[in-house]
CSV table of C-alpha atoms and ligand atoms in Angstrom, one decimal:
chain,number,residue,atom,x,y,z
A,12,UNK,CA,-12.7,41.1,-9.0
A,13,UNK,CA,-15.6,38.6,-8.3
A,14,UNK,CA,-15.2,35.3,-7.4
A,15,UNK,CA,-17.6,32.3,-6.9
A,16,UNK,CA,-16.2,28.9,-5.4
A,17,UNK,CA,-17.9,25.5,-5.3
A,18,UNK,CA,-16.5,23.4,-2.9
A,19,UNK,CA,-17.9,19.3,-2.9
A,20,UNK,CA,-17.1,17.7,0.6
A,21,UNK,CA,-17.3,21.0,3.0
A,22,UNK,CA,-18.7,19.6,6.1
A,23,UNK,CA,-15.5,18.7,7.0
A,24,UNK,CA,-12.1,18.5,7.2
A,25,UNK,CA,-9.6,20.3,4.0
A,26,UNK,CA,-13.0,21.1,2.4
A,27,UNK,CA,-14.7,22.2,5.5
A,28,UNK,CA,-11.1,24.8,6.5
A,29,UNK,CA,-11.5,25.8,2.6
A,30,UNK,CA,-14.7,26.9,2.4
A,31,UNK,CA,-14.4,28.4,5.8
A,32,UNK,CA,-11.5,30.6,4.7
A,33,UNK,CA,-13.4,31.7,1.6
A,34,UNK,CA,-16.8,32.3,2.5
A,35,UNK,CA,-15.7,36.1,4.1
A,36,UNK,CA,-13.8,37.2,0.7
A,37,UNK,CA,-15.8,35.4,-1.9
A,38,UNK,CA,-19.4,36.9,-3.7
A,39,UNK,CA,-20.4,32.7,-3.8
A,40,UNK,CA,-19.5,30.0,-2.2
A,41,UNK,CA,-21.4,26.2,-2.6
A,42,UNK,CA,-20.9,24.2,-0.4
A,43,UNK,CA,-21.7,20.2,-0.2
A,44,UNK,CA,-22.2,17.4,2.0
A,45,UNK,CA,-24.5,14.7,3.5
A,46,UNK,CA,-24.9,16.3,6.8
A,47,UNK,CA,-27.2,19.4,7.2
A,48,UNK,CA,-25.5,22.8,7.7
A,49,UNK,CA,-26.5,26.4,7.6
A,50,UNK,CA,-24.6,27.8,4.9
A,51,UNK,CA,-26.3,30.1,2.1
A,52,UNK,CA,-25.2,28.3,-0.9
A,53,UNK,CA,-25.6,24.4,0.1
A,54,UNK,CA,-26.6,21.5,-1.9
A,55,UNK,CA,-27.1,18.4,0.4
A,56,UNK,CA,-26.8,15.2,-0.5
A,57,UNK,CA,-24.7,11.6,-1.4
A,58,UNK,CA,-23.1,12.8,-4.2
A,59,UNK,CA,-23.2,8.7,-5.3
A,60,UNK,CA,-26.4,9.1,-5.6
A,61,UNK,CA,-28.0,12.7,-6.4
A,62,UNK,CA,-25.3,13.7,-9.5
A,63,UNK,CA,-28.1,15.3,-11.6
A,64,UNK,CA,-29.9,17.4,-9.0
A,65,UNK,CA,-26.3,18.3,-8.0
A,66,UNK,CA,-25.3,18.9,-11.3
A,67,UNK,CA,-28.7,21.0,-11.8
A,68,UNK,CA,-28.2,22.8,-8.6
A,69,UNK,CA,-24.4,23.8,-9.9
A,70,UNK,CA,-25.7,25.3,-12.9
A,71,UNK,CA,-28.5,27.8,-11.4
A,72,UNK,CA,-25.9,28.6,-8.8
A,73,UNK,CA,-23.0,29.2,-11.6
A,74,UNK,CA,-25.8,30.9,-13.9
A,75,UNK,CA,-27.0,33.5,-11.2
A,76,UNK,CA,-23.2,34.4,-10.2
A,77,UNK,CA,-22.9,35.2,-13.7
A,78,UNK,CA,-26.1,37.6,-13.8
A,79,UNK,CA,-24.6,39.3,-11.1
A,80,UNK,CA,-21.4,40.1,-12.5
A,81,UNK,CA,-18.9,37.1,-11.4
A,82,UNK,CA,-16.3,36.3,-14.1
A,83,UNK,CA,-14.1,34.2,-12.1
A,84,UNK,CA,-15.5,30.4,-10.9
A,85,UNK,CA,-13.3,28.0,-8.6
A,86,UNK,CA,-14.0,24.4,-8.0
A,87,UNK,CA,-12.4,22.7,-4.9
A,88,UNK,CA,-13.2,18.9,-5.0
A,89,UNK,CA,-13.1,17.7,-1.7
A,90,UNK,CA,-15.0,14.8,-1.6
A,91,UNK,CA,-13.4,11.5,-1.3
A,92,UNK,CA,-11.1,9.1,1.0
A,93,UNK,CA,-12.7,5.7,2.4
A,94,UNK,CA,-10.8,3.2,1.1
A,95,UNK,CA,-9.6,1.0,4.0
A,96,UNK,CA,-9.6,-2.4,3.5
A,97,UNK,CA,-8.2,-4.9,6.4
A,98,UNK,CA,-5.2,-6.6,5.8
A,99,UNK,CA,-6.7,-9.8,5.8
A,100,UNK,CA,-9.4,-9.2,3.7
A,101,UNK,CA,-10.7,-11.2,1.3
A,102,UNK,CA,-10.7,-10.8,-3.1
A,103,UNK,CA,-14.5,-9.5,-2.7
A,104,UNK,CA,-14.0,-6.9,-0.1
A,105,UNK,CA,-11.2,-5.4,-2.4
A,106,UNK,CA,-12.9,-5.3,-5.1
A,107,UNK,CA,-15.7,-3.9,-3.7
A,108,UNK,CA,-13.6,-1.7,-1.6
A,109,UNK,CA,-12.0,-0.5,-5.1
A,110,UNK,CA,-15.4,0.2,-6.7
A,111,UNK,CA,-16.6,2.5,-3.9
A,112,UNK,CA,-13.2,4.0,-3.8
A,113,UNK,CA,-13.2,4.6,-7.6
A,114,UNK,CA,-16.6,6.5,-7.3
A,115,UNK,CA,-15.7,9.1,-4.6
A,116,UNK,CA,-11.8,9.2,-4.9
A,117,UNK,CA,-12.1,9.3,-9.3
A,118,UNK,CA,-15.4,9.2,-10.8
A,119,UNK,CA,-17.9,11.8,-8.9
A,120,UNK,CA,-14.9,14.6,-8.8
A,121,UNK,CA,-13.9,13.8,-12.1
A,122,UNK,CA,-17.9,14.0,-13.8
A,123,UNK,CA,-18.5,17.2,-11.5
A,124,UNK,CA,-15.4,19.0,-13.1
A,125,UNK,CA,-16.6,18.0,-16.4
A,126,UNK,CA,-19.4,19.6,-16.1
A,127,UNK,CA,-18.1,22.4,-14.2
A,128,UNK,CA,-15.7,23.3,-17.3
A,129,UNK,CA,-18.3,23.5,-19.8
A,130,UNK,CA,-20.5,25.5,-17.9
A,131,UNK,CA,-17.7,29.0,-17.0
A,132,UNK,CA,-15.1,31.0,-19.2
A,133,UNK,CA,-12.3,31.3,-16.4
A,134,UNK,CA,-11.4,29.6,-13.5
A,135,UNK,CA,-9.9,27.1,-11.6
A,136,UNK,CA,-10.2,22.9,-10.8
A,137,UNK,CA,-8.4,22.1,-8.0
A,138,UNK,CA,-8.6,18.2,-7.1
A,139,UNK,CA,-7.4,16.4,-4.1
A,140,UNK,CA,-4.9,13.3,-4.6
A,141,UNK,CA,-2.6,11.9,-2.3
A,142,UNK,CA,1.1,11.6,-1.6
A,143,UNK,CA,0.8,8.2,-1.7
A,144,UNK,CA,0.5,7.9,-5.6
A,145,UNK,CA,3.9,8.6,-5.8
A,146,UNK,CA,5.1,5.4,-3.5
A,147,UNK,CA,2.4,3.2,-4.4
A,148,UNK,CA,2.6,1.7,-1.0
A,149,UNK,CA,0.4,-2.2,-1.8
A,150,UNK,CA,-1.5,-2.0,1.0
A,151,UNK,CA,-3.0,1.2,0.2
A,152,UNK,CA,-3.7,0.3,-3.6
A,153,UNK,CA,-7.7,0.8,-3.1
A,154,UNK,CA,-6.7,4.6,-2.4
A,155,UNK,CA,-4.2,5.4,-4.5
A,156,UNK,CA,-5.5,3.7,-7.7
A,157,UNK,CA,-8.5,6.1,-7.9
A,158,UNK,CA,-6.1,9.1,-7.1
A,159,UNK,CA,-3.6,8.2,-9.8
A,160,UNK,CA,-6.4,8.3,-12.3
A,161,UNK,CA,-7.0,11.6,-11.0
A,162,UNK,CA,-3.8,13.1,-11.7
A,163,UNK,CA,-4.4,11.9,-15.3
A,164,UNK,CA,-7.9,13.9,-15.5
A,165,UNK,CA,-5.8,16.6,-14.4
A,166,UNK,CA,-3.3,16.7,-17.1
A,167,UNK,CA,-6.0,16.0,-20.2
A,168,UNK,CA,-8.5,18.8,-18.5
A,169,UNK,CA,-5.6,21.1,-18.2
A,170,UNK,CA,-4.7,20.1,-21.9
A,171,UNK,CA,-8.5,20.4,-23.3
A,172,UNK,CA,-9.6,23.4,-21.3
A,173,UNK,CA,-7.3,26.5,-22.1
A,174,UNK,CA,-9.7,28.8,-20.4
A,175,UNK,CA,-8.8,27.2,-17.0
A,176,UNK,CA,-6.3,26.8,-14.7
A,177,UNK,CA,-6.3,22.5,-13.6
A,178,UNK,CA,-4.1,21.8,-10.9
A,179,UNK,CA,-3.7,18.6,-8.4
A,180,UNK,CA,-2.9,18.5,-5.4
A,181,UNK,CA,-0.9,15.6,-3.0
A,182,UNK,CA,-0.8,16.3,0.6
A,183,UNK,CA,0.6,14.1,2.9
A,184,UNK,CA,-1.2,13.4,6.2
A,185,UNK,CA,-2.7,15.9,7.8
A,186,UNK,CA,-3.8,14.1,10.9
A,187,UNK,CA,-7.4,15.5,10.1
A,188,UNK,CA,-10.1,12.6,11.4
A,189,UNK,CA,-7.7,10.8,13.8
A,190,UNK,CA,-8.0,9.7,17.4
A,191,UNK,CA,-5.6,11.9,19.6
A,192,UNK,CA,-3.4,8.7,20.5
A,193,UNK,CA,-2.7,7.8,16.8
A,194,UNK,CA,-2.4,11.8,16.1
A,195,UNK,CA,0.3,12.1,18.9
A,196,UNK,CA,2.4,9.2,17.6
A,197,UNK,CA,2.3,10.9,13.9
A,198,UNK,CA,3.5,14.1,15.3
A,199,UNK,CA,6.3,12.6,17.5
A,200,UNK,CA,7.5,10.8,13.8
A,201,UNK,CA,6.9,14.5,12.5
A,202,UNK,CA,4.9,12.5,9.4
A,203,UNK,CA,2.0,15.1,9.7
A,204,UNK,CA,2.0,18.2,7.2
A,205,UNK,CA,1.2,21.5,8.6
A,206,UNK,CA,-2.6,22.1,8.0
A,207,UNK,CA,-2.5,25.8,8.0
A,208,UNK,CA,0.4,25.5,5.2
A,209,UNK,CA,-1.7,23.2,3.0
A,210,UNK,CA,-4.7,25.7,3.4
A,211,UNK,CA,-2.8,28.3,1.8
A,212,UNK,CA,-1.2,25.9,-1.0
A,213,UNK,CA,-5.2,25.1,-1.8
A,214,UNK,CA,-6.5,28.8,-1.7
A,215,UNK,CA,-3.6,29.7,-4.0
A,216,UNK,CA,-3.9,27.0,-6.5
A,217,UNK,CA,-8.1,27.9,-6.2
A,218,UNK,CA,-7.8,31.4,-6.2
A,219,UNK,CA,-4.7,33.0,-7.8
A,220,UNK,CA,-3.1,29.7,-9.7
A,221,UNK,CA,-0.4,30.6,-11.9
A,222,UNK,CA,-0.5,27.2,-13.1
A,223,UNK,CA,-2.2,24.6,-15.3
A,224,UNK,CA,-1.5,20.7,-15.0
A,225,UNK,CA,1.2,20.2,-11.8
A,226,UNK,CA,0.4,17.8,-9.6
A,227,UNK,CA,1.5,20.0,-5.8
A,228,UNK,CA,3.0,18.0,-3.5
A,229,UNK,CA,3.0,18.4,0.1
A,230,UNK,CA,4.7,15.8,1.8
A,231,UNK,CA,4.8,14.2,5.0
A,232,UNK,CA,7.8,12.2,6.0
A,233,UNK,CA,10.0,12.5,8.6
A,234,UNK,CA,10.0,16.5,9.2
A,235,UNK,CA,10.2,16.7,5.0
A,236,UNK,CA,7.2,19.5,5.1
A,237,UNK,CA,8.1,21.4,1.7
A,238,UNK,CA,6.0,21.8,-1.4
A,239,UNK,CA,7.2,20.7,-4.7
A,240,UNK,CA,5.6,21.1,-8.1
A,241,UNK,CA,5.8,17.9,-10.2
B,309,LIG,N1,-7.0,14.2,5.6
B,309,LIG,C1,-5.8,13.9,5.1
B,309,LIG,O1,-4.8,13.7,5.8
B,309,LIG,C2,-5.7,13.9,3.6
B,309,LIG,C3,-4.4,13.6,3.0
B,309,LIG,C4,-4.3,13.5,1.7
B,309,LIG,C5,-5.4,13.7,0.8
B,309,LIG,N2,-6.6,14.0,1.4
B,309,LIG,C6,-7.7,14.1,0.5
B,309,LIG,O2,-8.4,15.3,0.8
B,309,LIG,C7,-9.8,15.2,0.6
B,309,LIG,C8,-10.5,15.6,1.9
B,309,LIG,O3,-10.1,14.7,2.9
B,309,LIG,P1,-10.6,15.0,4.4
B,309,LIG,O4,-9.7,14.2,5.3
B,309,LIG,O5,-10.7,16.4,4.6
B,309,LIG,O6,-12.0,14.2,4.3
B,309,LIG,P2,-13.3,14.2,5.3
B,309,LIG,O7,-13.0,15.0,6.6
B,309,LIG,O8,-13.6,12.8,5.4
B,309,LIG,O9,-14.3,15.0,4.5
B,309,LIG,C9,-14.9,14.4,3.4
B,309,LIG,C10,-16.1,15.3,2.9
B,309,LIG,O10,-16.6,14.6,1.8
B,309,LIG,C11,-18.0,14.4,2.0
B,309,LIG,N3,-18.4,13.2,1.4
B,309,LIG,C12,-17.7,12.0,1.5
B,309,LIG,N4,-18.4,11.1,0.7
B,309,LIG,C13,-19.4,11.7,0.2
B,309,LIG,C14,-20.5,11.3,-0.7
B,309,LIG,N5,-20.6,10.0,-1.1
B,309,LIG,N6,-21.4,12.2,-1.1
B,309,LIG,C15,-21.3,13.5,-0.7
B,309,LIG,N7,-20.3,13.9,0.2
B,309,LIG,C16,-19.4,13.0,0.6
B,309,LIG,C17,-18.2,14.5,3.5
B,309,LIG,O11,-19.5,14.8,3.7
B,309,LIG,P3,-20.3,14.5,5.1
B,309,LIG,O12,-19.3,14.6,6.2
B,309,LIG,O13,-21.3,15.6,5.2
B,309,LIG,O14,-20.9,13.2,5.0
B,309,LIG,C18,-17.2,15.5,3.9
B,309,LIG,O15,-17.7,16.8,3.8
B,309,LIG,C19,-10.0,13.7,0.2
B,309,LIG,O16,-10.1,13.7,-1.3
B,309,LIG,C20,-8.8,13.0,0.6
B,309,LIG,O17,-8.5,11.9,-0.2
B,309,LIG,C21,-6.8,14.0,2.7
């Protein structure tokens, strides 16, 4: 069977290890980012700001699969994350913390898999969200307030777009981007999930999903490392 993946976000971390793992079994893979890379299929760019030519580029990639025989489309939104605010920051810096969070974490993934859907007969969304949403820890509301909205997306896509599979998914930390110091004192807590285990829960739901509309959880907490399907 051909398959042709876009992944948004693949110059690093879960996006990066995702396209990685794909790029020897797939016919297509496009891959995104703001740095430069040497990858066939690349669209470079700041996704905040270059939609349409990204959007344009998507569709001549998706339309030539399609000449050449590829039934099957996957799209793995990676993109996403900065959200930090300090503790003592001020209204302003929230808010304008929450709009830039909104953009990457909600809005660009969310337009991109719109488009995406109208555009192939059979597939897969995956999108990335956060274990977080289910606590709602305060002090990380800038984060997971974009990634709750998410999970919404994913239930009405999966609702409105039989032909596809539309899945979520909530991993806990993975310790991806850390210093080793702060990584060390996750992994003594055992709060970090195994990456290699939340690889394979994001090629399955991309690949092979069975699924439409769970949210995957992958969780993180004290040496609690199992996936549930909510
Ligand atoms: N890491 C974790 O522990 C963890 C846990 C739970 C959920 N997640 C979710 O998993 C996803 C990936 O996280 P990660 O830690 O792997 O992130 P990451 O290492 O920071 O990678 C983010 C990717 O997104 C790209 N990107 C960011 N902003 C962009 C923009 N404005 N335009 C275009 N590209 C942009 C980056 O491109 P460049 O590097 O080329 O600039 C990079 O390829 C995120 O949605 C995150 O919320 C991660």
């Amino acid at each position: 069977v051909k398959k042709a993946y876009i992944i948004t976000g693949a110059t690093g971390g879960l996006g990066k290890l995702v396209a990685d793992a794909l790029t020897p079994h797939a016919e297509f893979v496009l891959a995104t980012g703001r740095k430069h890379s040497d990858r066939e299929h690349y669209f470079l760019g700041d996704l905040k700001t270059s939609m349409n030519p990204f959007v344009s580029h998507m569709t001549r990639f998706i339309r030539n699969a399609q000449s050449m025989g590829v039934h099957y489309f996957g799209l793995f939104n990676s993109i996403g994350i900065p959200a930090r605010v300090p503790k003592d920051a001020s209204e302003e810096h929230i808010e304008a913390a929450m709009e830039e969070s909104m953009k990457i974490n909600y809005e660009i993934p969310a337009a991109i898999a719109d488009y995406f859907a109208g555009l192939v007969n059979e597939g897969s969304i995956v999108f990335l969200s956060s274990q977080h949403t289910i606590r709602k820890p305060e002090t990380k509301r800038t984060y997971w307030a974009p990634k709750a909205k998410l999970e919404e997306k994913t239930e009405e896509m999966a609702e409105k777009h039989q032909h596809l599979k539309v899945n979520v998914i909530l991993p806990g930390n993975l310790g991806i981007g850390m210093s080793a110091g702060a990584r060390l004192q996750y992994e003594t807590n055992k709060n970090l999930v195994n990456t290699q285990m939340a690889l394979e829960e994001c090629i399955k739901y991309l690949a092979n999903p069975t699924v439409t509309g769970k949210k995957i959880l992958i969780a993180a907490h004290q040496n609690k490392t199992g996936v549930d399907i909510l």
